[in-house]
Short mmCIF file of N, CA and C in Angstrom, two decimals:
data_model
loop_
_atom_site.label_atom_id
_atom_site.label_comp_id
_atom_site.label_asym_id
_atom_site.label_seq_id
_atom_site.Cartn_x
_atom_site.Cartn_y
_atom_site.Cartn_z
N MET C 104 3.62 38.45 29.09
CA MET C 104 3.37 39.30 30.23
C MET C 104 4.26 40.52 30.13
N SER C 105 3.71 41.62 30.49
CA SER C 105 4.51 42.83 30.55
C SER C 105 3.87 43.81 31.51
N SER C 106 4.64 44.78 31.88
CA SER C 106 4.12 45.80 32.77
C SER C 106 5.14 46.91 32.85
N GLU C 107 4.66 48.12 33.04
CA GLU C 107 5.58 49.21 33.30
C GLU C 107 5.81 49.26 34.79
N VAL C 108 7.06 49.35 35.16
CA VAL C 108 7.43 49.38 36.57
C VAL C 108 7.41 50.84 37.02
N GLU C 109 6.98 51.05 38.26
CA GLU C 109 6.97 52.40 38.80
C GLU C 109 8.36 53.02 38.68
N ASN C 110 8.43 54.33 38.82
CA ASN C 110 9.68 55.05 38.65
C ASN C 110 10.65 54.87 39.81
N LYS C 111 10.59 53.77 40.50
CA LYS C 111 11.57 53.48 41.54
C LYS C 111 12.26 52.18 41.17
N ALA C 112 13.44 52.00 41.68
CA ALA C 112 14.20 50.79 41.38
C ALA C 112 13.53 49.60 42.05
N LEU C 113 13.42 48.52 41.31
CA LEU C 113 12.89 47.28 41.88
C LEU C 113 13.89 46.72 42.88
N GLU C 114 13.36 46.07 43.90
CA GLU C 114 14.19 45.39 44.88
C GLU C 114 13.62 44.02 45.14
N VAL C 115 14.47 43.09 45.57
CA VAL C 115 14.01 41.76 45.93
C VAL C 115 12.98 41.91 47.05
N GLY C 116 11.85 41.23 46.89
CA GLY C 116 10.77 41.30 47.87
C GLY C 116 9.63 42.20 47.44
N ASP C 117 9.87 43.08 46.45
CA ASP C 117 8.79 43.93 45.94
C ASP C 117 7.72 43.06 45.31
N VAL C 118 6.48 43.51 45.39
CA VAL C 118 5.36 42.83 44.73
C VAL C 118 4.82 43.78 43.67
N ILE C 119 4.72 43.27 42.43
CA ILE C 119 4.22 44.08 41.33
C ILE C 119 3.08 43.35 40.63
N SER C 120 2.20 44.09 39.98
CA SER C 120 1.12 43.52 39.19
C SER C 120 1.56 43.46 37.74
N LEU C 121 1.25 42.36 37.06
CA LEU C 121 1.58 42.22 35.64
C LEU C 121 0.31 42.16 34.82
N ASP C 122 0.39 42.72 33.62
CA ASP C 122 -0.72 42.72 32.67
C ASP C 122 -0.38 41.82 31.50
N ASP C 123 -1.42 41.29 30.83
CA ASP C 123 -1.19 40.54 29.60
C ASP C 123 -1.18 41.51 28.42
N GLU C 124 -1.11 40.97 27.21
CA GLU C 124 -1.04 41.81 26.01
C GLU C 124 -2.26 42.70 25.84
N ASN C 125 -3.39 42.31 26.43
CA ASN C 125 -4.63 43.08 26.32
C ASN C 125 -4.81 44.09 27.45
N GLY C 126 -3.82 44.18 28.32
CA GLY C 126 -3.90 45.13 29.42
C GLY C 126 -4.67 44.62 30.62
N GLU C 127 -5.07 43.35 30.59
CA GLU C 127 -5.78 42.77 31.72
C GLU C 127 -4.78 42.25 32.75
N VAL C 128 -5.09 42.49 34.02
CA VAL C 128 -4.19 42.08 35.10
C VAL C 128 -4.09 40.56 35.16
N VAL C 129 -2.85 40.06 35.14
CA VAL C 129 -2.58 38.63 35.25
C VAL C 129 -2.53 38.23 36.71
N GLY C 130 -1.91 39.09 37.54
CA GLY C 130 -1.81 38.81 38.96
C GLY C 130 -0.65 39.58 39.58
N ASP C 131 -0.45 39.32 40.86
CA ASP C 131 0.65 39.94 41.60
C ASP C 131 1.82 38.98 41.67
N PHE C 132 3.02 39.51 41.48
CA PHE C 132 4.23 38.71 41.46
C PHE C 132 5.28 39.33 42.36
N GLU C 133 6.02 38.47 43.06
CA GLU C 133 7.08 38.93 43.96
C GLU C 133 8.43 38.83 43.25
N VAL C 134 9.24 39.86 43.38
CA VAL C 134 10.59 39.86 42.84
C VAL C 134 11.46 38.98 43.73
N ILE C 135 12.06 37.92 43.14
CA ILE C 135 12.92 37.03 43.93
C ILE C 135 14.39 37.21 43.59
N ALA C 136 14.68 37.85 42.46
CA ALA C 136 16.08 38.10 42.09
C ALA C 136 16.15 39.17 41.01
N LEU C 137 17.22 39.93 41.05
CA LEU C 137 17.56 40.91 40.02
C LEU C 137 18.99 40.63 39.62
N PHE C 138 19.27 40.55 38.32
CA PHE C 138 20.63 40.26 37.89
C PHE C 138 20.88 40.78 36.49
N GLU C 139 22.17 40.83 36.15
CA GLU C 139 22.59 41.30 34.83
C GLU C 139 23.25 40.14 34.10
N LEU C 140 23.00 40.07 32.81
CA LEU C 140 23.60 39.04 31.97
C LEU C 140 23.79 39.63 30.58
N ASN C 141 24.99 39.52 30.06
CA ASN C 141 25.30 40.05 28.73
C ASN C 141 24.88 41.50 28.56
N GLY C 142 25.09 42.30 29.59
CA GLY C 142 24.79 43.72 29.52
C GLY C 142 23.33 44.10 29.63
N ARG C 143 22.49 43.14 29.97
CA ARG C 143 21.05 43.40 30.08
C ARG C 143 20.57 43.07 31.48
N GLN C 144 19.61 43.83 31.98
CA GLN C 144 19.03 43.60 33.30
C GLN C 144 17.87 42.61 33.21
N TYR C 145 17.76 41.75 34.22
CA TYR C 145 16.68 40.77 34.30
C TYR C 145 16.06 40.79 35.68
N VAL C 146 14.80 40.41 35.73
CA VAL C 146 14.11 40.27 37.01
C VAL C 146 13.43 38.90 37.02
N ALA C 147 13.61 38.18 38.13
CA ALA C 147 12.97 36.87 38.32
C ALA C 147 11.79 37.08 39.27
N LEU C 148 10.64 36.54 38.86
CA LEU C 148 9.40 36.72 39.60
C LEU C 148 8.74 35.39 39.89
N THR C 149 7.97 35.36 40.96
CA THR C 149 7.14 34.21 41.29
C THR C 149 5.79 34.75 41.75
N PRO C 150 4.71 34.01 41.51
CA PRO C 150 3.41 34.51 41.98
C PRO C 150 3.46 34.84 43.48
N ALA C 151 2.93 36.01 43.83
CA ALA C 151 2.91 36.43 45.24
C ALA C 151 1.96 35.52 46.00
N LEU C 152 2.45 35.01 47.12
CA LEU C 152 1.66 34.10 47.95
C LEU C 152 1.10 34.85 49.15
N GLU C 153 -0.10 34.51 49.53
CA GLU C 153 -0.72 35.12 50.70
C GLU C 153 -0.02 34.67 51.98
N GLU C 154 0.49 33.44 51.95
CA GLU C 154 1.17 32.89 53.12
C GLU C 154 2.38 32.11 52.68
N GLU C 155 3.28 31.85 53.60
CA GLU C 155 4.49 31.10 53.30
C GLU C 155 4.14 29.66 52.92
N PRO C 156 4.92 29.04 52.00
CA PRO C 156 4.68 27.64 51.66
C PRO C 156 4.81 26.74 52.89
N ALA C 157 4.09 25.64 52.89
CA ALA C 157 4.08 24.72 54.02
C ALA C 157 5.47 24.12 54.27
N ASN C 158 6.22 23.91 53.18
CA ASN C 158 7.57 23.36 53.34
C ASN C 158 8.47 23.91 52.24
N ASP C 159 9.78 23.77 52.43
CA ASP C 159 10.76 24.28 51.47
C ASP C 159 10.80 23.47 50.19
N GLU C 160 10.20 22.30 50.19
CA GLU C 160 10.23 21.43 49.02
C GLU C 160 9.17 21.83 47.99
N GLU C 161 8.24 22.67 48.39
CA GLU C 161 7.17 23.08 47.49
C GLU C 161 7.76 23.85 46.31
N GLU C 162 7.38 23.45 45.09
CA GLU C 162 7.92 24.08 43.90
C GLU C 162 7.16 25.36 43.57
N LEU C 163 7.90 26.40 43.22
CA LEU C 163 7.30 27.66 42.84
C LEU C 163 7.47 27.91 41.35
N ASP C 164 6.48 28.50 40.71
CA ASP C 164 6.63 28.92 39.33
C ASP C 164 7.51 30.16 39.32
N VAL C 165 8.49 30.18 38.43
CA VAL C 165 9.39 31.32 38.31
C VAL C 165 9.34 31.82 36.88
N PHE C 166 9.28 33.12 36.74
CA PHE C 166 9.28 33.77 35.44
C PHE C 166 10.44 34.76 35.43
N ILE C 167 11.11 34.86 34.28
CA ILE C 167 12.18 35.84 34.14
C ILE C 167 11.80 36.77 32.99
N LEU C 168 11.91 38.05 33.25
CA LEU C 168 11.61 39.06 32.24
C LEU C 168 12.79 40.01 32.13
N GLY C 169 12.96 40.59 30.96
CA GLY C 169 13.97 41.63 30.78
C GLY C 169 13.46 42.93 31.39
N LEU C 170 14.38 43.80 31.75
CA LEU C 170 14.02 45.09 32.33
C LEU C 170 14.76 46.17 31.56
N GLU C 171 13.99 46.94 30.77
CA GLU C 171 14.57 48.00 29.95
C GLU C 171 13.73 49.26 30.12
N ASN C 172 14.39 50.36 30.49
CA ASN C 172 13.69 51.65 30.63
C ASN C 172 12.44 51.54 31.49
N ASN C 173 12.56 50.88 32.63
CA ASN C 173 11.44 50.67 33.58
C ASN C 173 10.28 49.88 32.99
N GLU C 174 10.53 49.11 31.94
CA GLU C 174 9.48 48.27 31.36
C GLU C 174 9.95 46.82 31.33
N LEU C 175 9.07 45.92 31.75
CA LEU C 175 9.37 44.49 31.72
C LEU C 175 9.03 43.96 30.34
N THR C 176 9.94 43.15 29.78
CA THR C 176 9.74 42.61 28.44
C THR C 176 9.94 41.10 28.43
N ALA C 177 9.20 40.42 27.58
CA ALA C 177 9.31 38.97 27.43
C ALA C 177 10.64 38.62 26.77
N LEU C 178 11.11 37.41 27.02
CA LEU C 178 12.37 36.93 26.46
C LEU C 178 12.09 35.94 25.35
N ASP C 179 13.01 35.86 24.37
CA ASP C 179 12.89 34.79 23.39
C ASP C 179 13.43 33.51 24.02
N GLU C 180 13.22 32.39 23.37
CA GLU C 180 13.53 31.09 23.97
C GLU C 180 15.00 30.95 24.35
N GLU C 181 15.91 31.37 23.47
CA GLU C 181 17.35 31.24 23.75
C GLU C 181 17.76 32.13 24.92
N GLU C 182 17.27 33.36 24.92
CA GLU C 182 17.60 34.29 26.00
C GLU C 182 17.04 33.78 27.33
N GLU C 183 15.84 33.19 27.29
CA GLU C 183 15.22 32.66 28.50
C GLU C 183 16.07 31.52 29.08
N GLU C 184 16.58 30.63 28.23
CA GLU C 184 17.43 29.52 28.69
C GLU C 184 18.68 30.05 29.38
N GLU C 185 19.33 31.05 28.78
CA GLU C 185 20.53 31.65 29.37
C GLU C 185 20.21 32.31 30.70
N ALA C 186 19.07 33.02 30.76
CA ALA C 186 18.69 33.72 31.99
C ALA C 186 18.39 32.72 33.12
N PHE C 187 17.71 31.61 32.80
CA PHE C 187 17.42 30.62 33.84
C PHE C 187 18.71 29.94 34.32
N ALA C 188 19.66 29.71 33.43
CA ALA C 188 20.94 29.14 33.82
C ALA C 188 21.66 30.08 34.78
N LYS C 189 21.64 31.38 34.49
CA LYS C 189 22.27 32.38 35.36
C LYS C 189 21.56 32.43 36.71
N LEU C 190 20.22 32.40 36.71
CA LEU C 190 19.46 32.41 37.95
C LEU C 190 19.80 31.18 38.79
N ASP C 191 19.86 30.01 38.17
CA ASP C 191 20.23 28.79 38.90
C ASP C 191 21.60 28.95 39.56
N GLU C 192 22.54 29.53 38.81
CA GLU C 192 23.89 29.76 39.34
C GLU C 192 23.84 30.71 40.55
N LEU C 193 23.08 31.79 40.44
CA LEU C 193 22.96 32.74 41.54
C LEU C 193 22.33 32.10 42.77
N LEU C 194 21.30 31.29 42.56
CA LEU C 194 20.63 30.64 43.69
C LEU C 194 21.53 29.61 44.35
N GLU C 195 22.31 28.89 43.55
CA GLU C 195 23.25 27.93 44.12
C GLU C 195 24.30 28.64 44.96
N ASP C 196 24.84 29.75 44.43
CA ASP C 196 25.82 30.53 45.18
C ASP C 196 25.24 31.04 46.49
N ALA C 197 24.00 31.51 46.46
CA ALA C 197 23.34 32.02 47.67
C ALA C 197 23.14 30.90 48.68
N HIS C 198 22.77 29.70 48.20
CA HIS C 198 22.54 28.56 49.08
C HIS C 198 23.85 28.12 49.74
N VAL C 199 24.94 28.11 48.98
CA VAL C 199 26.23 27.69 49.50
C VAL C 199 26.73 28.66 50.56
N SER C 200 26.47 29.95 50.39
CA SER C 200 26.99 30.94 51.33
C SER C 200 26.15 31.05 52.60
N GLU C 201 25.03 30.37 52.67
CA GLU C 201 24.17 30.42 53.88
C GLU C 201 24.76 29.67 55.02
#
């Protein structure tokens, strides 16, 4: 999945459309986190929902992409593992501070 991001900074809560390698729209995704790791920017996305989940236990699909020069890029397997570990850490910290 990839997509060029508009010329504005992404923010948590933004909804963006992603395209596949053939330029066909995959769907709309909501930005749930933005973070930096090893000097690189990352964005965590989940499919945009029309309505709120029925309960907090409902599992959401999460995707993490690199963000370079306003373009979203796929991660290799090792980079993806590191990015998900960082996202888990950020989410735990956010949950603890609530």
